[in-house]
Amino acid sequence: MPNPTQRPLRIGDAPQPPRTVRRLAKPLTPAPGEWLQTAISRWAFDEYECSRRNLLDALGVSNLHPIEIQGLGVALRPETAETISAASGIPFLRLYAMTQSMRDRATWDEFKYVLREGYAFPFRERDLIDVPLFREVVHKWCPDCLRERPGVHEMMWRHPWLHICLKHARVLATTCSACGEQPRIPLGRTVQDWDPRLCPNRVHGAQCAELLSRAKSSHIEVGGLLYVTQGTAVGSVDS
């Protein structure tokens, strides 16, 4: 039962100070291009065999507002990145590279503006309304990429303008081949065990657990209109 005298968590609450966190016994190593949110789930499942909640506690961010925790894959406050870096050993800048703010300058600008003005945190993944940049709540993935790197979900897949994997010339999947639903990716301090290789959806009280690498999606012609258009979009963001 929660302590009735404990102050409720508020938007903008600071994480645990970096000097007070203990370095994790096992180093956490992101895969190239990996998204921070699913990386946390992968490390919890594969490296520590614990829940996301336990790993977030160990990373020193358990006292953040739940909405901010759900937005860790969108943007990080500097103090949050410093705390996670101190606990995990992951360099500060590499953590930023695991969020959308590293790719979209507008994401970071909007993030700083909202914190400065004291508005409600805008990066809630479940019910985004007013900011077009943050409306990408459908999780997308390339089945071939997940087959090659099991459990590694790429940060680029979260962007609204990315719909095709240029490496495999394949449309990104959005639904599980078994339950037929969009995967509801765990983002908060959940105690639910989730292997990022598998669909996390609950079906009749049990986890679906279908391999996401088995999802159906179309292949496209390399050099065709769709391929070239997607390549142009990626190139314009990189420039």
PDB file of C-alpha atoms in Angstrom:
ATOM      1  CA  MET A   1       0.000   0.000   0.000  1.00  0.00           C
ATOM      2  CA  PRO A   2       1.430   3.400  -0.925  1.00  0.00           C
ATOM      3  CA  ASN A   3       2.567   5.718   1.843  1.00  0.00           C
ATOM      4  CA  PRO A   4      -0.220   8.327   2.302  1.00  0.00           C
ATOM      5  CA  THR A   5       2.362  11.007   3.196  1.00  0.00           C
ATOM      6  CA  GLN A   6       4.462  10.424   0.085  1.00  0.00           C
ATOM      7  CA  ARG A   7       4.294  13.245  -2.451  1.00  0.00           C
ATOM      8  CA  PRO A   8       2.758  12.130  -5.770  1.00  0.00           C
ATOM      9  CA  LEU A   9       5.132  11.888  -8.712  1.00  0.00           C
ATOM     10  CA  ARG A  10       5.084  14.986 -10.885  1.00  0.00           C
ATOM     11  CA  ILE A  11       6.127  15.769 -14.427  1.00  0.00           C
ATOM     12  CA  GLY A  12       9.721  16.974 -14.342  1.00  0.00           C
ATOM     13  CA  ASP A  13      10.720  15.107 -11.170  1.00  0.00           C
ATOM     14  CA  ALA A  14      14.448  14.416 -11.245  1.00  0.00           C
ATOM     15  CA  PRO A  15      15.850  10.890 -11.494  1.00  0.00           C
ATOM     16  CA  GLN A  16      18.162   9.512  -8.844  1.00  0.00           C
ATOM     17  CA  PRO A  17      21.408  11.594  -8.846  1.00  0.00           C
ATOM     18  CA  PRO A  18      24.137   9.854 -10.904  1.00  0.00           C
ATOM     19  CA  ARG A  19      26.583   9.800  -7.983  1.00  0.00           C
ATOM     20  CA  THR A  20      24.140   7.752  -5.910  1.00  0.00           C
ATOM     21  CA  VAL A  21      23.461   4.938  -8.388  1.00  0.00           C
ATOM     22  CA  ARG A  22      25.474   1.736  -8.426  1.00  0.00           C
ATOM     23  CA  ARG A  23      26.996   0.446 -11.644  1.00  0.00           C
ATOM     24  CA  LEU A  24      25.174  -2.675 -12.792  1.00  0.00           C
ATOM     25  CA  ALA A  25      27.054  -5.942 -12.342  1.00  0.00           C
ATOM     26  CA  LYS A  26      26.664  -6.814 -16.026  1.00  0.00           C
ATOM     27  CA  PRO A  27      27.376  -4.084 -18.576  1.00  0.00           C
ATOM     28  CA  LEU A  28      24.509  -3.187 -20.892  1.00  0.00           C
ATOM     29  CA  THR A  29      25.463  -3.048 -24.556  1.00  0.00           C
ATOM     30  CA  PRO A  30      23.054  -1.588 -27.123  1.00  0.00           C
ATOM     31  CA  ALA A  31      23.017  -3.129 -30.573  1.00  0.00           C
ATOM     32  CA  PRO A  32      23.730  -0.689 -33.415  1.00  0.00           C
ATOM     33  CA  GLY A  33      20.607   1.344 -34.162  1.00  0.00           C
ATOM     34  CA  GLU A  34      18.608  -0.170 -31.288  1.00  0.00           C
ATOM     35  CA  TRP A  35      15.623   1.653 -29.754  1.00  0.00           C
ATOM     36  CA  LEU A  36      16.007   2.422 -26.051  1.00  0.00           C
ATOM     37  CA  GLN A  37      12.594   1.159 -24.908  1.00  0.00           C
ATOM     38  CA  THR A  38      12.863  -2.316 -26.409  1.00  0.00           C
ATOM     39  CA  ALA A  39      16.542  -2.467 -25.426  1.00  0.00           C
ATOM     40  CA  ILE A  40      15.493  -2.042 -21.778  1.00  0.00           C
ATOM     41  CA  SER A  41      13.062  -4.940 -22.200  1.00  0.00           C
ATOM     42  CA  ARG A  42      15.724  -7.051 -23.932  1.00  0.00           C
ATOM     43  CA  TRP A  43      18.304  -6.409 -21.210  1.00  0.00           C
ATOM     44  CA  ALA A  44      15.763  -7.190 -18.498  1.00  0.00           C
ATOM     45  CA  PHE A  45      14.778 -10.467 -20.159  1.00  0.00           C
ATOM     46  CA  ASP A  46      18.130 -11.683 -21.520  1.00  0.00           C
ATOM     47  CA  GLU A  47      20.782 -10.177 -19.255  1.00  0.00           C
ATOM     48  CA  TYR A  48      19.151  -9.949 -15.840  1.00  0.00           C
ATOM     49  CA  GLU A  49      16.105 -12.237 -16.095  1.00  0.00           C
ATOM     50  CA  CYS A  50      14.010  -9.644 -14.324  1.00  0.00           C
ATOM     51  CA  SER A  51      11.061  -7.357 -15.037  1.00  0.00           C
ATOM     52  CA  ARG A  52      11.306  -3.955 -16.683  1.00  0.00           C
ATOM     53  CA  ARG A  53      10.316  -2.469 -13.325  1.00  0.00           C
ATOM     54  CA  ASN A  54      13.305  -4.025 -11.572  1.00  0.00           C
ATOM     55  CA  LEU A  55      15.742  -2.915 -14.258  1.00  0.00           C
ATOM     56  CA  LEU A  56      14.360   0.637 -14.339  1.00  0.00           C
ATOM     57  CA  ASP A  57      14.762   0.735 -10.559  1.00  0.00           C
ATOM     58  CA  ALA A  58      18.387  -0.372 -10.923  1.00  0.00           C
ATOM     59  CA  LEU A  59      18.951   2.289 -13.591  1.00  0.00           C
ATOM     60  CA  GLY A  60      17.903   4.974 -11.106  1.00  0.00           C
ATOM     61  CA  VAL A  61      14.810   6.212 -12.924  1.00  0.00           C
ATOM     62  CA  SER A  62      12.032   4.570 -10.916  1.00  0.00           C
ATOM     63  CA  ASN A  63      11.054   7.925  -9.380  1.00  0.00           C
ATOM     64  CA  LEU A  64      10.305   9.537 -12.737  1.00  0.00           C
ATOM     65  CA  HIS A  65       6.686  10.255 -13.586  1.00  0.00           C
ATOM     66  CA  PRO A  66       5.130   7.220 -15.360  1.00  0.00           C
ATOM     67  CA  ILE A  67       4.464   9.298 -18.472  1.00  0.00           C
ATOM     68  CA  GLU A  68       8.127  10.261 -18.707  1.00  0.00           C
ATOM     69  CA  ILE A  69       9.155   6.626 -18.364  1.00  0.00           C
ATOM     70  CA  GLN A  70       6.805   5.775 -21.240  1.00  0.00           C
ATOM     71  CA  GLY A  71       8.561   8.479 -23.270  1.00  0.00           C
ATOM     72  CA  LEU A  72      12.147   7.323 -22.713  1.00  0.00           C
ATOM     73  CA  GLY A  73      12.370   6.169 -26.319  1.00  0.00           C
ATOM     74  CA  VAL A  74      11.314   9.592 -27.610  1.00  0.00           C
ATOM     75  CA  ALA A  75      13.606  11.948 -25.712  1.00  0.00           C
ATOM     76  CA  LEU A  76      15.788  12.055 -22.600  1.00  0.00           C
ATOM     77  CA  ARG A  77      16.370  14.939 -20.252  1.00  0.00           C
ATOM     78  CA  PRO A  78      20.126  15.442 -19.682  1.00  0.00           C
ATOM     79  CA  GLU A  79      19.827  14.488 -16.007  1.00  0.00           C
ATOM     80  CA  THR A  80      17.957  11.307 -16.935  1.00  0.00           C
ATOM     81  CA  ALA A  81      20.599  10.349 -19.495  1.00  0.00           C
ATOM     82  CA  GLU A  82      23.369  11.003 -16.944  1.00  0.00           C
ATOM     83  CA  THR A  83      21.734   8.739 -14.373  1.00  0.00           C
ATOM     84  CA  ILE A  84      21.141   5.886 -16.831  1.00  0.00           C
ATOM     85  CA  SER A  85      24.703   6.284 -18.119  1.00  0.00           C
ATOM     86  CA  ALA A  86      26.140   6.125 -14.593  1.00  0.00           C
ATOM     87  CA  ALA A  87      24.235   2.918 -13.829  1.00  0.00           C
ATOM     88  CA  SER A  88      24.632   1.164 -17.178  1.00  0.00           C
ATOM     89  CA  GLY A  89      28.019   2.355 -18.418  1.00  0.00           C
ATOM     90  CA  ILE A  90      26.469   3.363 -21.749  1.00  0.00           C
ATOM     91  CA  PRO A  91      27.985   6.656 -22.928  1.00  0.00           C
ATOM     92  CA  PHE A  92      25.754   9.719 -22.655  1.00  0.00           C
ATOM     93  CA  LEU A  93      25.631  10.390 -26.408  1.00  0.00           C
ATOM     94  CA  ARG A  94      24.974   6.769 -27.274  1.00  0.00           C
ATOM     95  CA  LEU A  95      21.867   6.859 -25.100  1.00  0.00           C
ATOM     96  CA  TYR A  96      20.624   9.890 -27.032  1.00  0.00           C
ATOM     97  CA  ALA A  97      21.226   7.995 -30.274  1.00  0.00           C
ATOM     98  CA  MET A  98      18.729   5.379 -29.062  1.00  0.00           C
ATOM     99  CA  THR A  99      15.882   7.941 -29.001  1.00  0.00           C
ATOM    100  CA  GLN A 100      13.923   9.744 -31.697  1.00  0.00           C
ATOM    101  CA  SER A 101      15.260  13.109 -30.555  1.00  0.00           C
ATOM    102  CA  MET A 102      18.672  12.218 -32.005  1.00  0.00           C
ATOM    103  CA  ARG A 103      17.161  11.875 -35.467  1.00  0.00           C
ATOM    104  CA  ASP A 104      14.517  14.608 -35.431  1.00  0.00           C
ATOM    105  CA  ARG A 105      15.707  17.973 -34.220  1.00  0.00           C
ATOM    106  CA  ALA A 106      12.078  19.023 -33.908  1.00  0.00           C
ATOM    107  CA  THR A 107      11.531  16.295 -31.316  1.00  0.00           C
ATOM    108  CA  TRP A 108      14.260  17.645 -29.081  1.00  0.00           C
ATOM    109  CA  ASP A 109      13.190  21.279 -29.560  1.00  0.00           C
ATOM    110  CA  GLU A 110       9.602  20.421 -28.632  1.00  0.00           C
ATOM    111  CA  PHE A 111      10.827  18.396 -25.643  1.00  0.00           C
ATOM    112  CA  LYS A 112      12.833  21.330 -24.232  1.00  0.00           C
ATOM    113  CA  TYR A 113      10.001  23.787 -24.853  1.00  0.00           C
ATOM    114  CA  VAL A 114       7.452  21.683 -22.990  1.00  0.00           C
ATOM    115  CA  LEU A 115       9.742  21.191 -19.998  1.00  0.00           C
ATOM    116  CA  ARG A 116      10.574  24.907 -19.905  1.00  0.00           C
ATOM    117  CA  GLU A 117       6.925  25.956 -20.042  1.00  0.00           C
ATOM    118  CA  GLY A 118       5.820  23.332 -17.529  1.00  0.00           C
ATOM    119  CA  TYR A 119       3.164  21.769 -19.748  1.00  0.00           C
ATOM    120  CA  ALA A 120       1.983  18.200 -19.418  1.00  0.00           C
ATOM    121  CA  PHE A 121       4.584  15.805 -20.746  1.00  0.00           C
ATOM    122  CA  PRO A 122       3.811  15.287 -24.458  1.00  0.00           C
ATOM    123  CA  PHE A 123       5.501  11.992 -25.101  1.00  0.00           C
ATOM    124  CA  ARG A 124       2.825   9.586 -23.892  1.00  0.00           C
ATOM    125  CA  GLU A 125       3.024   6.758 -26.421  1.00  0.00           C
ATOM    126  CA  ARG A 126      -0.589   5.630 -25.995  1.00  0.00           C
ATOM    127  CA  ASP A 127      -2.731   8.718 -26.558  1.00  0.00           C
ATOM    128  CA  LEU A 128      -0.856  11.348 -28.537  1.00  0.00           C
ATOM    129  CA  ILE A 129      -3.175  13.934 -30.050  1.00  0.00           C
ATOM    130  CA  ASP A 130      -1.843  17.366 -30.914  1.00  0.00           C
ATOM    131  CA  VAL A 131       1.784  16.958 -31.987  1.00  0.00           C
ATOM    132  CA  PRO A 132       2.028  15.275 -35.426  1.00  0.00           C
ATOM    133  CA  LEU A 133       5.633  14.216 -34.886  1.00  0.00           C
ATOM    134  CA  PHE A 134       4.624  12.020 -31.957  1.00  0.00           C
ATOM    135  CA  ARG A 135       1.612  10.289 -33.491  1.00  0.00           C
ATOM    136  CA  GLU A 136       3.571   7.166 -34.409  1.00  0.00           C
ATOM    137  CA  VAL A 137       2.165   4.798 -31.813  1.00  0.00           C
ATOM    138  CA  VAL A 138       1.953   1.734 -34.081  1.00  0.00           C
ATOM    139  CA  HIS A 139       5.011  -0.414 -33.570  1.00  0.00           C
ATOM    140  CA  LYS A 140       6.612  -1.437 -36.872  1.00  0.00           C
ATOM    141  CA  TRP A 141       9.372  -3.914 -37.588  1.00  0.00           C
ATOM    142  CA  CYS A 142      11.165  -5.764 -40.355  1.00  0.00           C
ATOM    143  CA  PRO A 143      10.734  -9.540 -39.892  1.00  0.00           C
ATOM    144  CA  ASP A 144      14.019 -10.191 -41.710  1.00  0.00           C
ATOM    145  CA  CYS A 145      15.916  -7.798 -39.433  1.00  0.00           C
ATOM    146  CA  LEU A 146      14.472  -9.500 -36.343  1.00  0.00           C
ATOM    147  CA  ARG A 147      15.439 -12.865 -37.770  1.00  0.00           C
ATOM    148  CA  GLU A 148      19.026 -11.658 -38.212  1.00  0.00           C
ATOM    149  CA  ARG A 149      19.185  -9.863 -34.847  1.00  0.00           C
ATOM    150  CA  PRO A 150      16.643 -11.546 -32.553  1.00  0.00           C
ATOM    151  CA  GLY A 151      15.027  -9.161 -30.095  1.00  0.00           C
ATOM    152  CA  VAL A 152      16.700  -6.024 -31.474  1.00  0.00           C
ATOM    153  CA  HIS A 153      14.097  -3.431 -32.513  1.00  0.00           C
ATOM    154  CA  GLU A 154      15.516  -0.486 -34.402  1.00  0.00           C
ATOM    155  CA  MET A 155      14.882   3.097 -33.351  1.00  0.00           C
ATOM    156  CA  MET A 156      14.311   4.101 -36.983  1.00  0.00           C
ATOM    157  CA  TRP A 157      11.195   1.918 -37.140  1.00  0.00           C
ATOM    158  CA  ARG A 158       9.433   4.292 -34.737  1.00  0.00           C
ATOM    159  CA  HIS A 159       9.465   7.224 -37.141  1.00  0.00           C
ATOM    160  CA  PRO A 160       6.182   8.094 -38.913  1.00  0.00           C
ATOM    161  CA  TRP A 161       7.932   8.501 -42.256  1.00  0.00           C
ATOM    162  CA  LEU A 162       9.606   5.061 -42.278  1.00  0.00           C
ATOM    163  CA  HIS A 163       7.535   2.233 -43.776  1.00  0.00           C
ATOM    164  CA  ILE A 164      10.080   0.197 -45.757  1.00  0.00           C
ATOM    165  CA  CYS A 165      13.260  -1.614 -44.745  1.00  0.00           C
ATOM    166  CA  LEU A 166      15.752  -0.593 -47.416  1.00  0.00           C
ATOM    167  CA  LYS A 167      18.150  -3.374 -46.432  1.00  0.00           C
ATOM    168  CA  HIS A 168      15.627  -6.105 -47.220  1.00  0.00           C
ATOM    169  CA  ALA A 169      13.338  -4.170 -49.617  1.00  0.00           C
ATOM    170  CA  ARG A 170      10.380  -5.090 -47.451  1.00  0.00           C
ATOM    171  CA  VAL A 171       7.394  -3.226 -46.052  1.00  0.00           C
ATOM    172  CA  LEU A 172       7.588  -3.008 -42.260  1.00  0.00           C
ATOM    173  CA  ALA A 173       5.130  -5.301 -40.488  1.00  0.00           C
ATOM    174  CA  THR A 174       2.553  -3.902 -38.068  1.00  0.00           C
ATOM    175  CA  THR A 175       0.525  -6.949 -37.002  1.00  0.00           C
ATOM    176  CA  CYS A 176       1.346 -10.295 -35.442  1.00  0.00           C
ATOM    177  CA  SER A 177       0.866 -13.287 -37.742  1.00  0.00           C
ATOM    178  CA  ALA A 178      -0.784 -15.326 -34.968  1.00  0.00           C
ATOM    179  CA  CYS A 179      -3.153 -13.012 -33.066  1.00  0.00           C
ATOM    180  CA  GLY A 180      -3.590 -10.566 -35.958  1.00  0.00           C
ATOM    181  CA  GLU A 181      -3.215  -7.550 -33.655  1.00  0.00           C
ATOM    182  CA  GLN A 182      -0.709  -4.725 -33.421  1.00  0.00           C
ATOM    183  CA  PRO A 183       1.830  -5.624 -30.712  1.00  0.00           C
ATOM    184  CA  ARG A 184       1.306  -3.603 -27.547  1.00  0.00           C
ATOM    185  CA  ILE A 185       4.927  -3.002 -26.641  1.00  0.00           C
ATOM    186  CA  PRO A 186       5.590  -2.613 -22.879  1.00  0.00           C
ATOM    187  CA  LEU A 187       6.832   0.913 -22.155  1.00  0.00           C
ATOM    188  CA  GLY A 188       6.338   1.531 -18.445  1.00  0.00           C
ATOM    189  CA  ARG A 189       7.404  -0.021 -15.127  1.00  0.00           C
ATOM    190  CA  THR A 190       5.624  -3.258 -15.881  1.00  0.00           C
ATOM    191  CA  VAL A 191       6.259  -6.538 -14.098  1.00  0.00           C
ATOM    192  CA  GLN A 192       5.201  -8.433 -17.224  1.00  0.00           C
ATOM    193  CA  ASP A 193       7.962 -10.652 -18.603  1.00  0.00           C
ATOM    194  CA  TRP A 194       8.520  -9.939 -22.281  1.00  0.00           C
ATOM    195  CA  ASP A 195      10.975 -11.467 -24.697  1.00  0.00           C
ATOM    196  CA  PRO A 196      11.307  -8.840 -27.484  1.00  0.00           C
ATOM    197  CA  ARG A 197      11.504 -11.639 -30.022  1.00  0.00           C
ATOM    198  CA  LEU A 198       7.867 -12.460 -29.316  1.00  0.00           C
ATOM    199  CA  CYS A 199       4.463 -10.807 -29.558  1.00  0.00           C
ATOM    200  CA  PRO A 200       3.578  -9.432 -26.096  1.00  0.00           C
ATOM    201  CA  ASN A 201      -0.200  -9.331 -26.629  1.00  0.00           C
ATOM    202  CA  ARG A 202      -2.508 -11.137 -24.227  1.00  0.00           C
ATOM    203  CA  VAL A 203      -4.932 -13.540 -25.909  1.00  0.00           C
ATOM    204  CA  HIS A 204      -7.555 -15.234 -23.717  1.00  0.00           C
ATOM    205  CA  GLY A 205      -5.452 -14.535 -20.644  1.00  0.00           C
ATOM    206  CA  ALA A 206      -2.162 -15.854 -22.021  1.00  0.00           C
ATOM    207  CA  GLN A 207       0.676 -14.224 -23.894  1.00  0.00           C
ATOM    208  CA  CYS A 208       0.492 -14.681 -27.660  1.00  0.00           C
ATOM    209  CA  ALA A 209       4.269 -15.340 -27.829  1.00  0.00           C
ATOM    210  CA  GLU A 210       4.393 -15.673 -31.623  1.00  0.00           C
ATOM    211  CA  LEU A 211       7.790 -14.900 -33.125  1.00  0.00           C
ATOM    212  CA  LEU A 212       7.615 -11.398 -34.605  1.00  0.00           C
ATOM    213  CA  SER A 213      10.063 -12.538 -37.271  1.00  0.00           C
ATOM    214  CA  ARG A 214       7.234 -14.684 -38.706  1.00  0.00           C
ATOM    215  CA  ALA A 215       5.054 -11.666 -39.453  1.00  0.00           C
ATOM    216  CA  LYS A 216       3.764 -11.282 -42.992  1.00  0.00           C
ATOM    217  CA  SER A 217       4.706  -8.223 -45.037  1.00  0.00           C
ATOM    218  CA  SER A 218       5.273  -7.526 -48.722  1.00  0.00           C
ATOM    219  CA  HIS A 219       8.593  -7.358 -50.509  1.00  0.00           C
ATOM    220  CA  ILE A 220       9.086  -4.538 -52.991  1.00  0.00           C
ATOM    221  CA  GLU A 221      11.260  -4.003 -56.032  1.00  0.00           C
ATOM    222  CA  VAL A 222      14.706  -2.601 -55.334  1.00  0.00           C
ATOM    223  CA  GLY A 223      14.926   0.612 -57.328  1.00  0.00           C
ATOM    224  CA  GLY A 224      11.151   0.818 -57.750  1.00  0.00           C
ATOM    225  CA  LEU A 225       9.070   3.865 -56.910  1.00  0.00           C
ATOM    226  CA  LEU A 226       8.328   2.885 -53.302  1.00  0.00           C
ATOM    227  CA  TYR A 227      11.946   1.960 -52.631  1.00  0.00           C
ATOM    228  CA  VAL A 228      13.303   5.177 -54.132  1.00  0.00           C
ATOM    229  CA  THR A 229      10.740   7.322 -52.306  1.00  0.00           C
ATOM    230  CA  GLN A 230      11.638   5.770 -48.964  1.00  0.00           C
ATOM    231  CA  GLY A 231      15.332   6.168 -49.683  1.00  0.00           C
ATOM    232  CA  THR A 232      14.804   9.841 -50.464  1.00  0.00           C
ATOM    233  CA  ALA A 233      12.954  10.358 -47.176  1.00  0.00           C
ATOM    234  CA  VAL A 234      15.734   8.700 -45.189  1.00  0.00           C
ATOM    235  CA  GLY A 235      18.360  10.715 -47.044  1.00  0.00           C
ATOM    236  CA  SER A 236      16.604  14.004 -46.354  1.00  0.00           C
ATOM    237  CA  VAL A 237      16.542  13.281 -42.613  1.00  0.00           C
ATOM    238  CA  ASP A 238      20.205  12.253 -42.583  1.00  0.00           C
ATOM    239  CA  SER A 239      21.305  15.422 -44.367  1.00  0.00           C
TER     240      SER A 239
END
